[in-house]
PDB file of C-alpha atoms in Angstrom:
ATOM      1  CA  UNK A   1     174.205 141.248  68.598  1.00 45.00           C
ATOM      2  CA  UNK A   2     170.675 142.412  68.883  1.00 41.00           C
ATOM      3  CA  UNK A   3     169.766 144.867  71.613  1.00 40.00           C
ATOM      4  CA  UNK A   4     166.900 143.788  73.784  1.00 40.00           C
ATOM      5  CA  UNK A   5     164.809 146.321  75.615  1.00 39.00           C
ATOM      6  CA  UNK A   6     162.047 145.181  77.854  1.00 40.00           C
ATOM      7  CA  UNK A   7     159.428 147.943  78.168  1.00 39.00           C
ATOM      8  CA  UNK A   8     157.378 147.776  81.326  1.00 40.00           C
ATOM      9  CA  UNK A   9     154.630 149.923  82.709  1.00 37.00           C
ATOM     10  CA  UNK A  10     154.822 149.905  86.494  1.00 40.00           C
ATOM     11  CA  UNK A  11     152.702 151.853  88.921  1.00 35.00           C
ATOM     12  CA  UNK A  12     153.140 152.519  92.616  1.00 32.00           C
ATOM     13  CA  UNK A  13     156.037 150.127  93.178  1.00 37.00           C
ATOM     14  CA  UNK A  14     158.850 150.647  95.631  1.00 39.00           C
ATOM     15  CA  UNK A  15     162.376 150.222  94.313  1.00 40.00           C
ATOM     16  CA  UNK A  16     164.960 149.476  97.009  1.00 40.00           C
ATOM     17  CA  UNK A  17     168.718 149.193  96.704  1.00 38.00           C
ATOM     18  CA  UNK A  18     171.674 148.264  98.906  1.00 41.00           C
ATOM     19  CA  UNK A  19     174.933 150.164  99.160  1.00 40.00           C
ATOM     20  CA  UNK A  20     176.420 147.846  96.548  1.00 45.00           C
ATOM     21  CA  UNK A  21     173.540 147.841  94.088  1.00 49.00           C
ATOM     22  CA  UNK A  22     173.097 150.240  91.217  1.00 42.00           C
ATOM     23  CA  UNK A  23     171.020 153.234  92.288  1.00 38.00           C
ATOM     24  CA  UNK A  24     167.547 153.506  90.821  1.00 43.00           C
ATOM     25  CA  UNK A  25     165.933 156.858  90.101  1.00 33.00           C
ATOM     26  CA  UNK A  26     162.857 157.012  92.313  1.00 32.00           C
ATOM     27  CA  UNK A  27     161.984 160.681  91.894  1.00 27.00           C
ATOM     28  CA  UNK A  28     158.478 159.618  90.955  1.00 28.00           C
ATOM     29  CA  UNK A  29     156.789 156.619  92.527  1.00 31.00           C
ATOM     30  CA  UNK A  30     153.924 156.636  90.056  1.00 35.00           C
ATOM     31  CA  UNK A  31     155.913 156.065  86.898  1.00 41.00           C
ATOM     32  CA  UNK A  32     159.285 154.363  86.549  1.00 46.00           C
ATOM     33  CA  UNK A  33     161.225 154.602  83.316  1.00 56.00           C
ATOM     34  CA  UNK A  34     162.490 151.056  82.908  1.00 64.00           C
ATOM     35  CA  UNK A  35     164.243 151.560  79.562  1.00 74.00           C
ATOM     36  CA  UNK A  36     167.602 151.332  81.352  1.00 86.00           C
ATOM     37  CA  UNK A  37     166.747 147.837  82.602  1.00 94.00           C
ATOM     38  CA  UNK A  38     166.810 144.481  80.821  1.00 97.00           C
ATOM     39  CA  UNK A  39     169.572 145.800  78.597  1.00 97.00           C
ATOM     40  CA  UNK A  40     172.979 144.478  77.538  1.00 97.00           C
ATOM     41  CA  UNK A  41     175.691 146.996  76.680  1.00 98.00           C
ATOM     42  CA  UNK A  42     179.461 147.036  76.077  1.00 98.00           C
ATOM     43  CA  UNK A  43     181.596 147.485  79.187  1.00 98.00           C
ATOM     44  CA  UNK A  44     181.866 151.208  79.883  1.00 98.00           C
ATOM     45  CA  UNK A  45     184.960 152.860  81.342  1.00 98.00           C
ATOM     46  CA  UNK A  46     183.155 153.299  84.665  1.00 98.00           C
ATOM     47  CA  UNK A  47     182.203 149.632  84.909  1.00 98.00           C
ATOM     48  CA  UNK A  48     185.641 148.476  83.731  1.00 98.00           C
ATOM     49  CA  UNK A  49     187.289 150.572  86.424  1.00 98.00           C
ATOM     50  CA  UNK A  50     185.259 148.656  89.031  1.00 98.00           C
ATOM     51  CA  UNK A  51     186.346 145.333  87.509  1.00 98.00           C
ATOM     52  CA  UNK A  52     190.068 145.946  86.983  1.00 97.00           C
ATOM     53  CA  UNK A  53     192.284 144.016  89.367  1.00 97.00           C
ATOM     54  CA  UNK A  54     189.243 142.180  90.717  1.00 97.00           C
ATOM     55  CA  UNK A  55     187.062 140.108  88.396  1.00 97.00           C
ATOM     56  CA  UNK A  56     189.114 141.347  85.425  1.00 97.00           C
ATOM     57  CA  UNK A  57     192.619 140.441  86.550  1.00 95.00           C
ATOM     58  CA  UNK A  58     195.882 141.438  84.916  1.00 94.00           C
ATOM     59  CA  UNK A  59     196.251 137.996  83.314  1.00 92.00           C
ATOM     60  CA  UNK A  60     192.677 137.864  81.995  1.00 95.00           C
ATOM     61  CA  UNK A  61     192.618 136.429  78.469  1.00 93.00           C
ATOM     62  CA  UNK A  62     189.011 137.368  77.696  1.00 94.00           C
ATOM     63  CA  UNK A  63     188.863 140.564  75.612  1.00 96.00           C
ATOM     64  CA  UNK A  64     186.840 143.289  77.239  1.00 97.00           C
ATOM     65  CA  UNK A  65     185.032 143.736  73.926  1.00 98.00           C
ATOM     66  CA  UNK A  66     183.522 140.247  74.295  1.00 97.00           C
ATOM     67  CA  UNK A  67     181.891 141.080  77.633  1.00 98.00           C
ATOM     68  CA  UNK A  68     178.551 142.761  78.228  1.00 98.00           C
ATOM     69  CA  UNK A  69     177.160 144.746  81.160  1.00 98.00           C
ATOM     70  CA  UNK A  70     173.590 143.729  81.949  1.00 98.00           C
ATOM     71  CA  UNK A  71     171.050 145.566  84.073  1.00 98.00           C
ATOM     72  CA  UNK A  72     167.887 143.852  85.284  1.00 98.00           C
ATOM     73  CA  UNK A  73     165.051 144.251  87.722  1.00 97.00           C
ATOM     74  CA  UNK A  74     164.219 141.463  90.147  1.00 98.00           C
ATOM     75  CA  UNK A  75     162.170 140.741  93.232  1.00 98.00           C
ATOM     76  CA  UNK A  76     164.101 140.431  96.481  1.00 98.00           C
ATOM     77  CA  UNK A  77     163.335 138.134  99.372  1.00 98.00           C
ATOM     78  CA  UNK A  78     161.379 141.010 100.915  1.00 97.00           C
ATOM     79  CA  UNK A  79     159.027 141.060  97.933  1.00 97.00           C
ATOM     80  CA  UNK A  80     160.255 144.462  96.746  1.00 97.00           C
ATOM     81  CA  UNK A  81     161.630 145.293  93.310  1.00 97.00           C
ATOM     82  CA  UNK A  82     165.379 145.777  93.187  1.00 97.00           C
ATOM     83  CA  UNK A  83     167.962 146.673  90.563  1.00 97.00           C
ATOM     84  CA  UNK A  84     170.589 144.151  89.564  1.00 98.00           C
ATOM     85  CA  UNK A  85     173.742 144.156  87.463  1.00 98.00           C
ATOM     86  CA  UNK A  86     175.817 141.421  85.844  1.00 97.00           C
ATOM     87  CA  UNK A  87     178.789 141.096  83.524  1.00 98.00           C
ATOM     88  CA  UNK A  88     178.627 138.169  81.108  1.00 98.00           C
ATOM     89  CA  UNK A  89     179.988 137.034  77.748  1.00 98.00           C
ATOM     90  CA  UNK A  90     178.255 138.488  74.719  1.00 98.00           C
ATOM     91  CA  UNK A  91     177.278 134.953  73.610  1.00 98.00           C
ATOM     92  CA  UNK A  92     174.831 134.528  76.518  1.00 98.00           C
ATOM     93  CA  UNK A  93     173.729 138.145  76.987  1.00 98.00           C
ATOM     94  CA  UNK A  94     170.454 137.711  75.118  1.00 98.00           C
ATOM     95  CA  UNK A  95     169.749 134.487  77.002  1.00 98.00           C
ATOM     96  CA  UNK A  96     170.211 136.161  80.374  1.00 98.00           C
ATOM     97  CA  UNK A  97     168.060 139.150  79.437  1.00 98.00           C
ATOM     98  CA  UNK A  98     165.203 136.886  78.372  1.00 98.00           C
ATOM     99  CA  UNK A  99     165.548 134.631  81.425  1.00 98.00           C
ATOM    100  CA  UNK A 100     165.556 137.522  83.885  1.00 98.00           C
ATOM    101  CA  UNK A 101     162.564 139.066  82.140  1.00 97.00           C
ATOM    102  CA  UNK A 102     160.633 135.855  82.745  1.00 98.00           C
ATOM    103  CA  UNK A 103     161.830 135.601  86.351  1.00 98.00           C
ATOM    104  CA  UNK A 104     160.770 139.192  86.962  1.00 98.00           C
ATOM    105  CA  UNK A 105     157.322 138.603  85.488  1.00 97.00           C
ATOM    106  CA  UNK A 106     156.930 135.556  87.723  1.00 98.00           C
ATOM    107  CA  UNK A 107     158.056 137.487  90.847  1.00 98.00           C
ATOM    108  CA  UNK A 108     160.808 134.900  91.307  1.00 98.00           C
ATOM    109  CA  UNK A 109     162.804 135.815  94.453  1.00 98.00           C
ATOM    110  CA  UNK A 110     166.525 136.533  94.104  1.00 98.00           C
ATOM    111  CA  UNK A 111     168.117 138.158  97.136  1.00 98.00           C
ATOM    112  CA  UNK A 112     170.740 140.259  95.344  1.00 98.00           C
ATOM    113  CA  UNK A 113     172.415 140.611  91.959  1.00 98.00           C
ATOM    114  CA  UNK A 114     175.643 142.582  92.221  1.00 98.00           C
ATOM    115  CA  UNK A 115     178.965 142.578  90.441  1.00 98.00           C
ATOM    116  CA  UNK A 116     181.278 140.214  92.279  1.00 98.00           C
ATOM    117  CA  UNK A 117     183.739 143.115  92.315  1.00 98.00           C
ATOM    118  CA  UNK A 118     181.687 144.506  95.210  1.00 98.00           C
ATOM    119  CA  UNK A 119     183.157 141.561  97.147  1.00 98.00           C
ATOM    120  CA  UNK A 120     186.681 142.047  95.737  1.00 97.00           C
ATOM    121  CA  UNK A 121     185.957 139.166  93.343  1.00 97.00           C
ATOM    122  CA  UNK A 122     186.053 136.793  96.346  1.00 96.00           C
ATOM    123  CA  UNK A 123     183.703 133.976  95.372  1.00 94.00           C
ATOM    124  CA  UNK A 124     183.232 132.724  98.925  1.00 95.00           C
ATOM    125  CA  UNK A 125     182.283 136.175 100.215  1.00 97.00           C
ATOM    126  CA  UNK A 126     179.874 136.692  97.351  1.00 98.00           C
ATOM    127  CA  UNK A 127     178.207 133.348  98.069  1.00 97.00           C
ATOM    128  CA  UNK A 128     178.049 134.030 101.810  1.00 97.00           C
ATOM    129  CA  UNK A 129     175.973 137.101 100.971  1.00 98.00           C
ATOM    130  CA  UNK A 130     173.802 135.002  98.651  1.00 98.00           C
ATOM    131  CA  UNK A 131     174.842 137.128  95.701  1.00 98.00           C
ATOM    132  CA  UNK A 132     173.892 136.074  92.192  1.00 98.00           C
ATOM    133  CA  UNK A 133     176.866 136.699  89.902  1.00 98.00           C
ATOM    134  CA  UNK A 134     178.364 135.744  86.546  1.00 98.00           C
ATOM    135  CA  UNK A 135     181.786 136.871  85.214  1.00 98.00           C
ATOM    136  CA  UNK A 136     184.847 136.356  87.389  1.00 97.00           C
ATOM    137  CA  UNK A 137     188.216 135.404  85.918  1.00 95.00           C
ATOM    138  CA  UNK A 138     189.229 132.600  88.272  1.00 86.00           C
ATOM    139  CA  UNK A 139     190.050 128.917  88.494  1.00 75.00           C
ATOM    140  CA  UNK A 140     187.688 126.192  89.637  1.00 69.00           C
ATOM    141  CA  UNK A 141     188.148 125.729  93.402  1.00 64.00           C
ATOM    142  CA  UNK A 142     191.053 123.383  94.226  1.00 62.00           C
ATOM    143  CA  UNK A 143     191.938 123.153  90.536  1.00 65.00           C
ATOM    144  CA  UNK A 144     194.175 124.675  87.857  1.00 72.00           C
ATOM    145  CA  UNK A 145     191.296 124.693  85.392  1.00 77.00           C
ATOM    146  CA  UNK A 146     189.675 127.995  84.525  1.00 84.00           C
ATOM    147  CA  UNK A 147     186.021 128.182  85.512  1.00 86.00           C
ATOM    148  CA  UNK A 148     183.335 128.984  82.957  1.00 92.00           C
ATOM    149  CA  UNK A 149     182.836 132.117  85.055  1.00 95.00           C
ATOM    150  CA  UNK A 150     186.199 133.197  83.627  1.00 95.00           C
ATOM    151  CA  UNK A 151     184.588 133.346  80.205  1.00 94.00           C
ATOM    152  CA  UNK A 152     181.437 134.983  81.514  1.00 97.00           C
ATOM    153  CA  UNK A 153     179.442 131.947  80.402  1.00 97.00           C
ATOM    154  CA  UNK A 154     178.357 130.716  83.844  1.00 97.00           C
ATOM    155  CA  UNK A 155     176.056 132.175  86.470  1.00 98.00           C
ATOM    156  CA  UNK A 156     175.345 131.303  90.113  1.00 98.00           C
ATOM    157  CA  UNK A 157     171.797 131.864  91.399  1.00 98.00           C
ATOM    158  CA  UNK A 158     170.983 132.312  95.119  1.00 98.00           C
ATOM    159  CA  UNK A 159     174.206 130.422  96.000  1.00 98.00           C
ATOM    160  CA  UNK A 160     173.765 130.289  99.782  1.00 98.00           C
ATOM    161  CA  UNK A 161     170.608 128.191  99.435  1.00 98.00           C
ATOM    162  CA  UNK A 162     172.034 126.232  96.504  1.00 98.00           C
ATOM    163  CA  UNK A 163     175.593 125.388  97.526  1.00 98.00           C
ATOM    164  CA  UNK A 164     178.300 123.447  95.748  1.00 97.00           C
ATOM    165  CA  UNK A 165     178.565 120.018  97.398  1.00 97.00           C
ATOM    166  CA  UNK A 166     181.528 117.704  96.836  1.00 93.00           C
ATOM    167  CA  UNK A 167     182.153 114.261  98.302  1.00 88.00           C
ATOM    168  CA  UNK A 168     185.813 113.936  99.304  1.00 87.00           C
ATOM    169  CA  UNK A 169     187.964 110.826  99.139  1.00 84.00           C
ATOM    170  CA  UNK A 170     188.005 110.489 102.919  1.00 84.00           C
ATOM    171  CA  UNK A 171     184.221 110.228 102.936  1.00 79.00           C
ATOM    172  CA  UNK A 172     183.551 113.726 104.218  1.00 87.00           C
ATOM    173  CA  UNK A 173     181.634 116.397 102.326  1.00 91.00           C
ATOM    174  CA  UNK A 174     182.874 119.815 101.265  1.00 94.00           C
ATOM    175  CA  UNK A 175     180.218 122.533 101.016  1.00 96.00           C
ATOM    176  CA  UNK A 176     180.692 125.968  99.461  1.00 95.00           C
ATOM    177  CA  UNK A 177     179.789 128.404 100.839  1.00 97.00           C
ATOM    178  CA  UNK A 178     180.430 126.881 104.247  1.00 95.00           C
ATOM    179  CA  UNK A 179     177.280 128.415 105.699  1.00 96.00           C
ATOM    180  CA  UNK A 180     175.274 126.665 102.985  1.00 97.00           C
ATOM    181  CA  UNK A 181     175.732 123.259 104.639  1.00 96.00           C
ATOM    182  CA  UNK A 182     172.215 123.490 106.083  1.00 95.00           C
ATOM    183  CA  UNK A 183     170.946 123.443 102.482  1.00 98.00           C
ATOM    184  CA  UNK A 184     173.207 120.667 101.157  1.00 96.00           C
ATOM    185  CA  UNK A 185     170.600 117.951 101.844  1.00 96.00           C
ATOM    186  CA  UNK A 186     168.396 118.360  98.789  1.00 96.00           C
ATOM    187  CA  UNK A 187     165.809 115.867 100.031  1.00 96.00           C
ATOM    188  CA  UNK A 188     164.630 118.545 102.453  1.00 96.00           C
ATOM    189  CA  UNK A 189     162.051 121.188 101.586  1.00 97.00           C
ATOM    190  CA  UNK A 190     163.065 124.819 102.032  1.00 97.00           C
ATOM    191  CA  UNK A 191     162.667 128.181 100.311  1.00 97.00           C
ATOM    192  CA  UNK A 192     164.763 129.232  97.322  1.00 98.00           C
ATOM    193  CA  UNK A 193     165.822 125.676  96.462  1.00 98.00           C
ATOM    194  CA  UNK A 194     166.675 125.036  92.813  1.00 98.00           C
ATOM    195  CA  UNK A 195     165.620 121.609  91.554  1.00 98.00           C
ATOM    196  CA  UNK A 196     164.110 120.144  88.391  1.00 98.00           C
ATOM    197  CA  UNK A 197     160.713 121.634  89.215  1.00 98.00           C
ATOM    198  CA  UNK A 198     162.050 125.134  89.790  1.00 98.00           C
ATOM    199  CA  UNK A 199     161.405 127.931  87.290  1.00 98.00           C
ATOM    200  CA  UNK A 200     165.094 128.901  87.185  1.00 98.00           C
ATOM    201  CA  UNK A 201     166.052 125.377  86.153  1.00 98.00           C
ATOM    202  CA  UNK A 202     163.360 125.226  83.476  1.00 98.00           C
ATOM    203  CA  UNK A 203     164.294 128.589  81.953  1.00 98.00           C
ATOM    204  CA  UNK A 204     168.028 127.968  81.851  1.00 98.00           C
ATOM    205  CA  UNK A 205     167.555 124.493  80.381  1.00 98.00           C
ATOM    206  CA  UNK A 206     165.227 125.977  77.747  1.00 98.00           C
ATOM    207  CA  UNK A 207     168.067 128.311  76.729  1.00 98.00           C
ATOM    208  CA  UNK A 208     170.599 125.492  76.430  1.00 98.00           C
ATOM    209  CA  UNK A 209     172.409 125.784  79.758  1.00 98.00           C
ATOM    210  CA  UNK A 210     173.808 122.877  81.782  1.00 98.00           C
ATOM    211  CA  UNK A 211     172.908 122.715  85.487  1.00 98.00           C
ATOM    212  CA  UNK A 212     175.586 121.881  88.045  1.00 98.00           C
ATOM    213  CA  UNK A 213     173.009 119.991  90.066  1.00 98.00           C
ATOM    214  CA  UNK A 214     173.015 117.305  87.363  1.00 98.00           C
ATOM    215  CA  UNK A 215     176.764 116.704  87.575  1.00 96.00           C
ATOM    216  CA  UNK A 216     178.072 113.429  89.018  1.00 91.00           C
ATOM    217  CA  UNK A 217     181.518 114.279  90.392  1.00 83.00           C
ATOM    218  CA  UNK A 218     180.088 117.124  92.437  1.00 93.00           C
ATOM    219  CA  UNK A 219     176.765 118.885  92.785  1.00 97.00           C
ATOM    220  CA  UNK A 220     176.839 122.623  92.127  1.00 97.00           C
ATOM    221  CA  UNK A 221     173.202 123.521  92.685  1.00 98.00           C
ATOM    222  CA  UNK A 222     173.651 127.263  92.133  1.00 98.00           C
ATOM    223  CA  UNK A 223     175.510 126.934  88.832  1.00 98.00           C
ATOM    224  CA  UNK A 224     174.346 127.166  85.205  1.00 98.00           C
ATOM    225  CA  UNK A 225     176.739 127.325  82.269  1.00 98.00           C
ATOM    226  CA  UNK A 226     176.507 127.381  78.475  1.00 97.00           C
ATOM    227  CA  UNK A 227     179.279 126.131  76.198  1.00 90.00           C
TER     228      UNK A 227
END
């Protein structure tokens, strides 16, 4: 697999991180070495230690050697540059690097991009914090079927504002995360909404991904996957 490095020249920008995000070296504010960002690398021992028993469970059938650790830069909701990290399958690593490069250039707002292991691989907790994540060896909610996240071939973007909406047999609606119900009516206009006019949708479709918002049985507006 080719290695993609995205060389940037940035001046006088402020890099901010949360307790869960990868630390960024900010010893000089006038020049930031970005060679460690927009990269895809094999899973190191340090990263694997964070994943074991969480996203990478004891019964995980995906070889560690098929996964890649990705680091990116992105703009947060506060307009500041932040560091982000993802684990994905090697088959989509190049796609994600190129997509996040384009999102970064466009100043596309993503609140946080952290390993779901920071939330003990709890999908609901990750979504509640509007965390963008990829690999997590788990089943589809209320199902015995493994999610494409289990293969590292699916990603959820700004999930709080783009919830998974399912119409139940009794006529009610299930929304995940629960606090995303305010954003389940897609006829409304609000910030961070993914639709067919959104840059995220256009970029992922360009790279051959399927959008959960186009599904019929349920609408998973945060979700993009590639088979």
